[in-house]
Amino acid sequence: MTSARECVERIRGARLRVLRRIVAAVAVSLTMFTTLVGTSVSGSTRSTLTSPVSVTFLPSGEGWMLGVFHCRTGTCARVEHTSNTGHIWTAETVPAPLQKLMRTEASDYYPVAQPTIYFANANDGWIYGSVPSGSPNGTFNAELLSTHDAGRTWSPISVKSLGMKGGILSVGASHGQVYAIGWNTDQTFGLWRTPITTNSWRRVSTPTLFAAAGGTSMEGALVFKGNSGWLMVGNDRGVTGGARLTSSGHWVKWAGPCASVGGNFAVPV
């Protein structure tokens, strides 16, 4: 029979094991946070800390971070690059259009624009999302910038000429092509494509991708595996549109695993 003393020792041992796990988890979290916002090339801490907005990594461990920090003009953007899974970060050139839009704040230090950064490989990447149009009705415009030299220079894409409107939901690459889901009209979305190494965007034929009549902001997802691909759009009301890329290179209607509008609260992200 187990004595009372043995029971107490077992309980203490279990508590110590749990405490060690908690301490280890906190240490890892603090290390990741410091790595993202406070480590320079030499490994010392910067006096100006960056708040990450979006991060993208390649399987090799190379990555890029888009963030904001306090500066003399209010809020400034910063793009940083790592080649060793985030242990060391170095600053990259920030495109002037991005710097301008990230200075627009909803409140102290909180930028209205929350763009996403995405890289398909070590050279080709994109920054995309939506930015305030400046009109009294509070509408947004699509924003898309590309780099083909690992982030050293960025070029804005003329999204209006492509028919992209209120914002870009998702960007994904596969087999030398990169795709973007964006608003096409006030009620529908479109899909655009270009070779990864160029800015020759063209509209792609898809089934109609509707927007929800209400609810939260619309979300989108692009997933690729081999020669196949899937896309979804929706919000907290459910999925409003989906398509699948066939082996022949055509996008056809696809009903994903999430319920349609009104059926659940699944968001395709």
XYZ file of C-alpha atoms in Angstrom:
269
model
C 0.000 0.000 0.000
C 1.250 3.465 -0.904
C 1.961 5.609 2.158
C 0.788 9.201 2.555
C 4.407 10.379 2.304
C 4.874 8.555 -0.998
C 1.678 10.138 -2.355
C 2.918 13.595 -1.391
C 6.297 12.964 -3.051
C 4.585 11.792 -6.239
C 2.399 14.884 -6.310
C 5.449 17.108 -5.772
C 7.294 15.312 -8.547
C 4.382 15.752 -10.940
C 4.134 19.441 -10.077
C 7.862 19.918 -10.691
C 7.622 18.228 -14.084
C 4.712 20.477 -15.081
C 6.585 23.550 -13.804
C 9.680 22.615 -15.825
C 7.551 22.315 -18.969
C 5.954 25.715 -18.335
C 9.358 27.353 -17.786
C 10.704 25.747 -20.958
C 7.690 26.920 -22.976
C 8.028 30.481 -21.657
C 11.749 30.470 -22.470
C 11.067 29.357 -26.041
C 8.362 32.025 -26.452
C 10.645 34.767 -25.156
C 13.455 33.600 -27.422
C 11.176 33.675 -30.479
C 9.851 37.138 -29.568
C 13.353 38.545 -29.046
C 14.500 36.978 -32.302
C 11.639 38.533 -34.249
C 11.797 42.026 -32.846
C 15.127 42.652 -31.157
C 18.122 40.859 -32.680
C 20.556 42.523 -35.059
C 23.325 41.131 -37.256
C 25.804 41.079 -34.387
C 23.301 39.443 -32.040
C 22.887 42.538 -29.876
C 19.524 44.082 -29.098
C 18.344 47.025 -31.195
C 17.122 50.167 -29.503
C 14.139 50.226 -31.901
C 11.914 47.174 -31.602
C 9.746 45.921 -34.450
C 6.186 44.635 -34.092
C 5.723 41.853 -36.687
C 2.704 42.158 -38.998
C 3.431 39.187 -41.275
C 6.144 36.527 -41.577
C 6.945 34.068 -44.391
C 9.432 31.177 -44.348
C 10.829 28.761 -46.927
C 11.535 25.089 -46.077
C 15.251 25.960 -46.049
C 14.765 28.231 -43.027
C 15.126 31.449 -45.006
C 12.438 33.966 -44.137
C 11.180 37.538 -44.338
C 9.306 39.603 -41.786
C 7.136 42.666 -42.406
C 6.631 44.831 -39.350
C 6.156 48.329 -37.968
C 7.998 50.414 -35.384
C 7.844 53.842 -33.783
C 9.656 56.512 -35.768
C 9.787 60.315 -35.938
C 6.834 60.411 -38.361
C 4.666 58.081 -36.236
C 4.612 54.533 -37.584
C 7.164 53.231 -40.090
C 7.411 49.917 -41.925
C 10.334 47.526 -41.816
C 11.156 44.445 -43.903
C 13.762 42.087 -42.444
C 15.412 38.929 -43.775
C 16.857 35.837 -42.099
C 18.794 32.951 -43.612
C 19.040 30.846 -40.440
C 15.460 30.224 -39.229
C 15.214 33.568 -37.443
C 18.372 33.571 -35.296
C 19.720 36.654 -37.084
C 17.661 39.282 -38.936
C 18.925 41.996 -41.288
C 17.016 45.013 -42.574
C 15.913 45.134 -46.213
C 14.819 48.046 -48.394
C 11.237 49.152 -47.734
C 9.315 50.263 -50.854
C 8.149 53.885 -50.623
C 4.464 53.047 -51.360
C 4.463 50.535 -48.509
C 6.124 52.990 -46.147
C 3.454 55.567 -46.943
C 0.449 53.305 -46.433
C 1.799 51.795 -43.196
C 1.967 55.272 -41.632
C -1.830 55.537 -41.648
C -2.911 54.662 -38.118
C -6.268 53.692 -36.651
C -4.919 54.537 -33.202
C -1.534 55.058 -31.590
C 0.999 52.735 -33.248
C -1.683 50.542 -34.895
C -1.540 50.757 -38.718
C -4.823 50.550 -40.620
C -3.153 48.552 -43.388
C -2.198 45.009 -42.349
C -0.537 43.599 -45.491
C 0.851 40.077 -45.858
C 4.328 39.139 -47.091
C 4.832 35.904 -49.057
C 7.847 34.385 -50.819
C 7.681 31.487 -53.282
C 11.462 30.999 -53.321
C 14.641 32.804 -52.328
C 14.178 35.551 -54.939
C 10.496 36.037 -55.744
C 8.074 37.492 -53.211
C 4.977 39.661 -52.834
C 3.405 42.024 -50.324
C -0.361 42.187 -50.677
C -3.587 43.187 -48.964
C -5.892 46.195 -48.826
C -5.269 49.855 -48.056
C -7.633 52.752 -47.258
C -8.764 54.546 -50.407
C -9.012 57.883 -48.611
C -12.633 58.394 -49.651
C -15.271 59.531 -47.108
C -17.170 56.230 -47.421
C -14.250 54.306 -45.922
C -13.602 51.966 -48.849
C -10.365 50.059 -49.460
C -8.181 49.456 -52.508
C -6.120 46.415 -53.428
C -2.368 46.649 -52.884
C 0.256 44.405 -54.503
C 4.039 44.774 -54.655
C 6.581 42.283 -55.995
C 10.298 41.601 -55.696
C 12.466 39.378 -57.870
C 15.786 40.004 -56.145
C 15.150 38.594 -52.660
C 13.556 41.787 -51.341
C 16.312 44.255 -52.197
C 13.912 46.182 -54.458
C 10.121 46.174 -54.699
C 7.809 47.183 -57.558
C 4.147 48.215 -57.163
C 1.723 46.387 -59.465
C -1.011 48.381 -61.220
C -3.896 46.425 -59.724
C -6.590 48.754 -61.081
C -5.607 47.948 -64.654
C -5.982 44.257 -63.790
C -9.481 44.692 -62.412
C -8.527 44.063 -58.783
C -10.592 46.208 -56.447
C -11.196 46.220 -52.695
C -8.300 43.995 -51.630
C -6.298 40.822 -52.181
C -7.168 37.904 -49.908
C -4.487 35.332 -50.634
C -1.403 34.642 -52.760
C 0.100 31.217 -53.460
C 2.614 29.702 -55.881
C 2.905 26.348 -57.656
C 4.862 24.972 -60.633
C 6.395 28.294 -61.634
C 3.127 30.236 -61.396
C 1.818 32.505 -58.649
C -1.906 33.086 -58.076
C -3.826 35.839 -56.268
C -7.446 35.946 -55.070
C -8.848 39.474 -55.115
C -12.069 41.425 -55.217
C -13.361 41.725 -58.777
C -16.699 43.461 -58.167
C -18.552 44.548 -55.045
C -20.076 41.062 -54.814
C -17.577 38.645 -56.370
C -13.920 37.641 -56.351
C -11.533 36.792 -59.166
C -8.327 34.825 -59.600
C -5.191 36.174 -61.302
C -1.967 34.432 -62.319
C 1.557 35.270 -63.520
C 4.846 33.412 -63.989
C 6.721 33.679 -60.695
C 9.652 35.602 -62.172
C 7.570 38.270 -63.961
C 4.762 40.763 -63.323
C 2.606 39.629 -66.276
C -0.632 39.151 -64.345
C -3.668 37.803 -66.210
C -7.191 36.944 -65.097
C -7.925 33.212 -64.754
C -11.333 31.700 -65.496
C -13.006 30.237 -62.393
C -16.513 29.416 -61.194
C -18.221 32.467 -59.679
C -16.799 33.244 -56.245
C -19.419 35.192 -54.318
C -18.964 37.431 -51.292
C -21.087 36.999 -48.170
C -23.989 39.402 -47.662
C -22.837 40.183 -44.131
C -20.617 39.037 -41.311
C -16.917 39.532 -40.747
C -14.332 40.533 -43.345
C -13.925 38.080 -46.190
C -11.030 35.617 -46.023
C -9.422 33.485 -48.713
C -7.102 30.509 -49.012
C -4.992 28.989 -51.799
C -3.515 25.492 -51.360
C -1.402 23.540 -53.865
C -0.080 19.980 -53.919
C 1.640 18.586 -56.983
C -0.399 19.496 -60.046
C -3.552 20.046 -57.979
C -4.837 23.167 -56.273
C -7.791 24.385 -54.233
C -9.159 27.797 -53.328
C -11.879 28.974 -50.962
C -13.437 32.294 -49.954
C -15.798 33.028 -47.082
C -16.173 34.495 -43.611
C -17.838 33.635 -40.302
C -21.083 32.973 -42.170
C -19.400 30.070 -43.983
C -17.811 29.336 -47.357
C -19.199 31.409 -50.236
C -17.107 30.010 -53.077
C -14.626 27.270 -53.900
C -12.708 25.958 -56.903
C -10.319 23.109 -57.709
C -7.417 23.083 -60.179
C -7.560 20.018 -62.434
C -4.658 18.205 -64.108
C -5.638 19.924 -67.375
C -4.976 23.333 -65.810
C -8.615 24.439 -65.452
C -10.361 25.641 -62.302
C -13.711 23.909 -61.729
C -16.367 24.268 -59.052
C -15.501 22.561 -55.795
C -17.445 22.061 -52.572
C -14.927 22.077 -49.741
C -15.184 20.330 -46.360
C -16.718 23.396 -44.701
C -20.438 24.086 -44.740
C -21.897 26.774 -46.981
C -23.127 30.140 -45.735
C -25.426 29.764 -42.743
C -24.186 26.288 -41.882
C -21.255 26.959 -39.553
C -18.598 29.423 -38.498
C -15.651 27.905 -40.370
C -13.346 30.417 -42.008
C -11.134 29.281 -44.922
C -7.714 30.352 -43.657
